[in-house]
PDB file of C-alpha atoms in Angstrom:
ATOM      1  CA  MET A   1    -104.583 204.283  23.258  1.00 82.00           C
ATOM      2  CA  ARG A   2    -106.881 202.681  21.964  1.00 88.00           C
ATOM      3  CA  PRO A   3    -108.236 198.887  23.018  1.00 93.00           C
ATOM      4  CA  ILE A   4    -106.718 195.643  21.047  1.00 95.00           C
ATOM      5  CA  ARG A   5    -109.793 194.442  19.024  1.00 95.00           C
ATOM      6  CA  ILE A   6    -110.040 190.724  19.803  1.00 95.00           C
ATOM      7  CA  GLN A   7    -112.449 188.663  16.829  1.00 94.00           C
ATOM      8  CA  CYS A   8    -113.034 186.179  19.170  1.00 93.00           C
ATOM      9  CA  ILE A   9    -114.234 182.353  17.629  1.00 91.00           C
ATOM     10  CA  PHE A  10    -115.769 180.240  19.492  1.00 87.00           C
ATOM     11  CA  PRO A  11    -117.320 175.976  20.095  1.00 84.00           C
ATOM     12  CA  ASP A  12    -120.441 177.909  22.006  1.00 81.00           C
ATOM     13  CA  ILE A  13    -120.506 181.022  23.574  1.00 83.00           C
ATOM     14  CA  LYS A  14    -123.249 179.633  25.874  1.00 83.00           C
ATOM     15  CA  ASP A  15    -121.169 176.884  27.462  1.00 84.00           C
ATOM     16  CA  ALA A  16    -119.690 177.233  30.813  1.00 81.00           C
ATOM     17  CA  THR A  17    -115.976 177.000  29.153  1.00 80.00           C
ATOM     18  CA  CYS A  18    -116.715 179.647  26.833  1.00 77.00           C
ATOM     19  CA  PHE A  19    -117.838 181.524  30.843  1.00 81.00           C
ATOM     20  CA  TYR A  20    -114.485 180.651  32.559  1.00 77.00           C
ATOM     21  CA  ARG A  21    -111.935 180.811  29.154  1.00 86.00           C
ATOM     22  CA  GLY A  22    -113.309 182.739  26.654  1.00 86.00           C
ATOM     23  CA  ILE A  23    -115.860 185.124  26.551  1.00 86.00           C
ATOM     24  CA  GLY A  24    -116.483 185.369  30.981  1.00 85.00           C
ATOM     25  CA  PRO A  25    -112.554 186.944  31.077  1.00 87.00           C
ATOM     26  CA  LEU A  26    -112.240 189.229  27.564  1.00 89.00           C
ATOM     27  CA  ARG A  27    -115.588 190.530  28.108  1.00 87.00           C
ATOM     28  CA  ASP A  28    -114.313 191.848  31.887  1.00 87.00           C
ATOM     29  CA  LEU A  29    -111.063 193.242  30.626  1.00 88.00           C
ATOM     30  CA  GLU A  30    -113.414 195.067  27.552  1.00 90.00           C
ATOM     31  CA  ARG A  31    -115.168 196.444  30.703  1.00 90.00           C
ATOM     32  CA  ARG A  32    -112.309 197.555  31.740  1.00 89.00           C
ATOM     33  CA  GLY A  33    -111.497 199.299  29.076  1.00 92.00           C
ATOM     34  CA  LEU A  34    -108.412 196.816  28.098  1.00 92.00           C
ATOM     35  CA  VAL A  35    -109.790 194.990  24.905  1.00 93.00           C
ATOM     36  CA  GLN A  36    -112.706 195.556  22.427  1.00 94.00           C
ATOM     37  CA  VAL A  37    -114.321 192.189  21.974  1.00 94.00           C
ATOM     38  CA  LEU A  38    -115.851 191.330  17.899  1.00 93.00           C
ATOM     39  CA  LEU A  39    -118.631 188.645  17.751  1.00 91.00           C
ATOM     40  CA  GLU A  40    -119.124 188.651  14.252  1.00 82.00           C
ATOM     41  CA  LYS A  41    -121.409 185.780  12.876  1.00 75.00           C
ATOM     42  CA  GLU A  42    -119.423 184.871   9.914  1.00 75.00           C
ATOM     43  CA  VAL A  43    -116.021 184.924  10.228  1.00 78.00           C
ATOM     44  CA  SER A  44    -113.917 185.611   6.982  1.00 84.00           C
ATOM     45  CA  TRP A  45    -111.197 188.031   5.310  1.00 84.00           C
ATOM     46  CA  TYR A  46    -113.123 191.265   5.897  1.00 86.00           C
ATOM     47  CA  THR A  47    -114.937 190.801   9.314  1.00 87.00           C
ATOM     48  CA  MET A  48    -111.000 190.206  10.664  1.00 89.00           C
ATOM     49  CA  ARG A  49    -110.076 193.655   9.264  1.00 89.00           C
ATOM     50  CA  GLY A  50    -111.330 195.669  12.176  1.00 91.00           C
ATOM     51  CA  ALA A  51    -109.643 193.363  14.804  1.00 95.00           C
ATOM     52  CA  ASP A  52    -105.983 193.161  15.532  1.00 96.00           C
ATOM     53  CA  VAL A  53    -106.123 189.219  17.397  1.00 96.00           C
ATOM     54  CA  ILE A  54    -108.022 186.578  16.886  1.00 96.00           C
ATOM     55  CA  PHE A  55    -108.863 184.520  19.385  1.00 95.00           C
ATOM     56  CA  PHE A  56    -109.728 181.161  19.596  1.00 95.00           C
ATOM     57  CA  GLN A  57    -110.986 178.732  21.574  1.00 94.00           C
ATOM     58  CA  ARG A  58    -110.157 175.138  22.173  1.00 94.00           C
ATOM     59  CA  PRO A  59    -109.746 174.705  17.750  1.00 95.00           C
ATOM     60  CA  PHE A  60    -109.497 171.603  16.241  1.00 94.00           C
ATOM     61  CA  HIS A  61    -111.342 171.680  12.720  1.00 94.00           C
ATOM     62  CA  THR A  62    -109.777 172.012   9.498  1.00 96.00           C
ATOM     63  CA  GLU A  63    -112.380 174.714   8.916  1.00 94.00           C
ATOM     64  CA  HIS A  64    -110.588 176.526  11.996  1.00 95.00           C
ATOM     65  CA  LEU A  65    -107.187 176.256   9.866  1.00 96.00           C
ATOM     66  CA  ASN A  66    -108.814 177.687   7.311  1.00 95.00           C
ATOM     67  CA  MET A  67    -109.806 180.732   9.579  1.00 94.00           C
ATOM     68  CA  ILE A  68    -106.193 180.838  11.082  1.00 95.00           C
ATOM     69  CA  GLN A  69    -104.897 180.575   7.200  1.00 96.00           C
ATOM     70  CA  CYS A  70    -106.983 183.295   6.145  1.00 94.00           C
ATOM     71  CA  ALA A  71    -106.632 185.502   8.940  1.00 95.00           C
ATOM     72  CA  LYS A  72    -102.761 185.286   9.167  1.00 95.00           C
ATOM     73  CA  ARG A  73    -102.597 186.067   5.218  1.00 94.00           C
ATOM     74  CA  ASN A  74    -104.055 189.009   6.777  1.00 93.00           C
ATOM     75  CA  ARG A  75    -101.647 189.717   8.992  1.00 95.00           C
ATOM     76  CA  LYS A  76    -103.058 189.179  11.866  1.00 96.00           C
ATOM     77  CA  LYS A  77    -101.874 188.027  15.506  1.00 97.00           C
ATOM     78  CA  ILE A  78    -103.294 184.305  16.431  1.00 96.00           C
ATOM     79  CA  TRP A  79    -104.840 183.649  19.978  1.00 96.00           C
ATOM     80  CA  LEU A  80    -105.342 179.856  20.419  1.00 96.00           C
ATOM     81  CA  ASP A  81    -106.613 178.357  24.115  1.00 95.00           C
ATOM     82  CA  TYR A  82    -107.291 175.166  25.048  1.00 94.00           C
ATOM     83  CA  ASP A  83    -108.658 173.458  28.199  1.00 91.00           C
ATOM     84  CA  ASP A  84    -107.845 170.352  27.741  1.00 90.00           C
ATOM     85  CA  ASN A  85    -105.371 168.254  26.303  1.00 92.00           C
ATOM     86  CA  LEU A  86    -106.521 167.121  22.385  1.00 91.00           C
ATOM     87  CA  PHE A  87    -103.779 164.816  21.927  1.00 90.00           C
ATOM     88  CA  CYS A  88    -104.961 162.572  25.140  1.00 91.00           C
ATOM     89  CA  VAL A  89    -108.659 161.690  24.867  1.00 94.00           C
ATOM     90  CA  HIS A  90    -109.795 159.045  27.087  1.00 95.00           C
ATOM     91  CA  PRO A  91    -111.500 156.318  25.211  1.00 96.00           C
ATOM     92  CA  SER A  92    -114.246 156.219  27.530  1.00 97.00           C
ATOM     93  CA  ASN A  93    -114.942 160.449  26.352  1.00 95.00           C
ATOM     94  CA  SER A  94    -118.093 160.626  23.754  1.00 95.00           C
ATOM     95  CA  GLN A  95    -115.242 162.146  21.420  1.00 93.00           C
ATOM     96  CA  HIS A  96    -112.746 160.538  21.166  1.00 95.00           C
ATOM     97  CA  PRO A  97    -113.288 159.461  17.069  1.00 95.00           C
ATOM     98  CA  ILE A  98    -112.914 162.815  16.534  1.00 94.00           C
ATOM     99  CA  TYR A  99    -109.138 163.575  18.240  1.00 93.00           C
ATOM    100  CA  ASN A 100    -108.041 160.318  18.079  1.00 94.00           C
ATOM    101  CA  ASP A 101    -108.274 160.738  14.173  1.00 96.00           C
ATOM    102  CA  PRO A 102    -105.159 161.261  12.868  1.00 94.00           C
ATOM    103  CA  MET A 103    -106.280 163.864  10.675  1.00 96.00           C
ATOM    104  CA  THR A 104    -108.088 166.186  13.519  1.00 95.00           C
ATOM    105  CA  THR A 105    -104.535 165.297  15.499  1.00 91.00           C
ATOM    106  CA  ALA A 106    -102.914 167.138  12.312  1.00 93.00           C
ATOM    107  CA  THR A 107    -105.149 170.176  11.984  1.00 95.00           C
ATOM    108  CA  ILE A 108    -104.422 170.345  15.743  1.00 93.00           C
ATOM    109  CA  VAL A 109    -100.345 170.417  14.886  1.00 92.00           C
ATOM    110  CA  ARG A 110    -100.698 172.998  11.948  1.00 94.00           C
ATOM    111  CA  MET A 111    -102.778 175.684  14.049  1.00 94.00           C
ATOM    112  CA  LEU A 112    -100.411 175.756  16.704  1.00 93.00           C
ATOM    113  CA  ASP A 113     -97.827 175.957  14.331  1.00 92.00           C
ATOM    114  CA  LEU A 114     -99.331 179.096  12.510  1.00 94.00           C
ATOM    115  CA  ALA A 115    -100.336 180.697  16.410  1.00 94.00           C
ATOM    116  CA  ASP A 116     -98.823 183.996  17.485  1.00 95.00           C
ATOM    117  CA  VAL A 117     -99.574 182.518  21.316  1.00 94.00           C
ATOM    118  CA  VAL A 118    -101.216 179.398  23.497  1.00 94.00           C
ATOM    119  CA  THR A 119    -102.497 179.587  26.577  1.00 93.00           C
ATOM    120  CA  VAL A 120    -104.007 176.907  28.459  1.00 92.00           C
ATOM    121  CA  ALA A 121    -105.495 176.357  31.999  1.00 91.00           C
ATOM    122  CA  THR A 122    -102.734 174.246  34.259  1.00 92.00           C
ATOM    123  CA  PRO A 123     -99.799 173.956  34.092  1.00 93.00           C
ATOM    124  CA  ALA A 124     -99.581 170.276  33.838  1.00 92.00           C
ATOM    125  CA  LEU A 125    -101.511 170.941  31.300  1.00 91.00           C
ATOM    126  CA  ALA A 126     -98.516 173.621  29.526  1.00 91.00           C
ATOM    127  CA  ALA A 127     -96.756 170.307  30.411  1.00 90.00           C
ATOM    128  CA  ALA A 128     -97.731 168.459  27.568  1.00 86.00           C
ATOM    129  CA  PHE A 129     -97.980 171.070  25.259  1.00 85.00           C
ATOM    130  CA  GLU A 130     -93.686 171.879  25.912  1.00 83.00           C
ATOM    131  CA  GLY A 131     -92.206 170.875  22.182  1.00 78.00           C
ATOM    132  CA  LEU A 132     -95.406 172.177  20.426  1.00 71.00           C
ATOM    133  CA  PRO A 133     -94.297 173.566  16.246  1.00 68.00           C
ATOM    134  CA  GLY A 134     -92.371 176.128  16.310  1.00 62.00           C
ATOM    135  CA  GLY A 135     -90.769 175.864  19.606  1.00 64.00           C
ATOM    136  CA  LYS A 136     -93.562 178.284  21.414  1.00 75.00           C
ATOM    137  CA  ARG A 137     -93.886 177.666  25.098  1.00 85.00           C
ATOM    138  CA  PRO A 138     -97.822 177.680  25.711  1.00 92.00           C
ATOM    139  CA  LEU A 139     -98.408 179.666  29.085  1.00 88.00           C
ATOM    140  CA  VAL A 140    -101.250 178.920  32.192  1.00 91.00           C
ATOM    141  CA  ILE A 141    -104.008 181.089  31.992  1.00 86.00           C
ATOM    142  CA  PRO A 142    -106.231 179.829  34.994  1.00 81.00           C
ATOM    143  CA  ASN A 143    -109.881 179.636  34.860  1.00 79.00           C
ATOM    144  CA  ALA A 144    -111.177 182.980  35.760  1.00 73.00           C
ATOM    145  CA  TYR A 145    -113.219 183.188  38.646  1.00 66.00           C
ATOM    146  CA  ASP A 146    -115.980 186.136  38.767  1.00 64.00           C
ATOM    147  CA  GLU A 147    -116.447 188.325  41.358  1.00 66.00           C
ATOM    148  CA  GLU A 148    -119.820 189.683  40.358  1.00 67.00           C
ATOM    149  CA  LEU A 149    -121.242 186.143  39.690  1.00 64.00           C
ATOM    150  CA  MET A 150    -119.862 184.805  43.306  1.00 62.00           C
ATOM    151  CA  PRO A 151    -118.713 187.417  45.500  1.00 65.00           C
ATOM    152  CA  ASP A 152    -117.828 184.738  48.422  1.00 67.00           C
ATOM    153  CA  ILE A 153    -117.436 181.021  47.851  1.00 60.00           C
ATOM    154  CA  SER A 154    -116.009 180.308  51.184  1.00 55.00           C
TER     155      SER A 154
END
């Protein structure tokens, strides 16, 4: 059986969140032969053709929605992952104006409706996402811990 091919869309592949929620655990699964990670510089119908699943880390923008709609037209499964409640960003956060915008909220809700699976970092975040469009329940996948990089933290 061949590995599941996952095309990944990350906001920043070099940031810590991507390390413990995105490329870090996905590369580990790839080393185990369970998945094949596809990283494309451009996302379009022809780059999606080789994927089984499209993974989006923290999508919020209309550009992400356009990619998801393109993927759905190409019969691809959509996996959305969130580590924050983007519907409740505190006003002191510099990103508050972006996430508090009604257009951004509507875009996120539409993406959640189109998703085949939604994963979140904590049970509290799962509870906040209860009642997602389409009756989906988010799955809790805790942040990854890399035993090779940090073998003994006790």
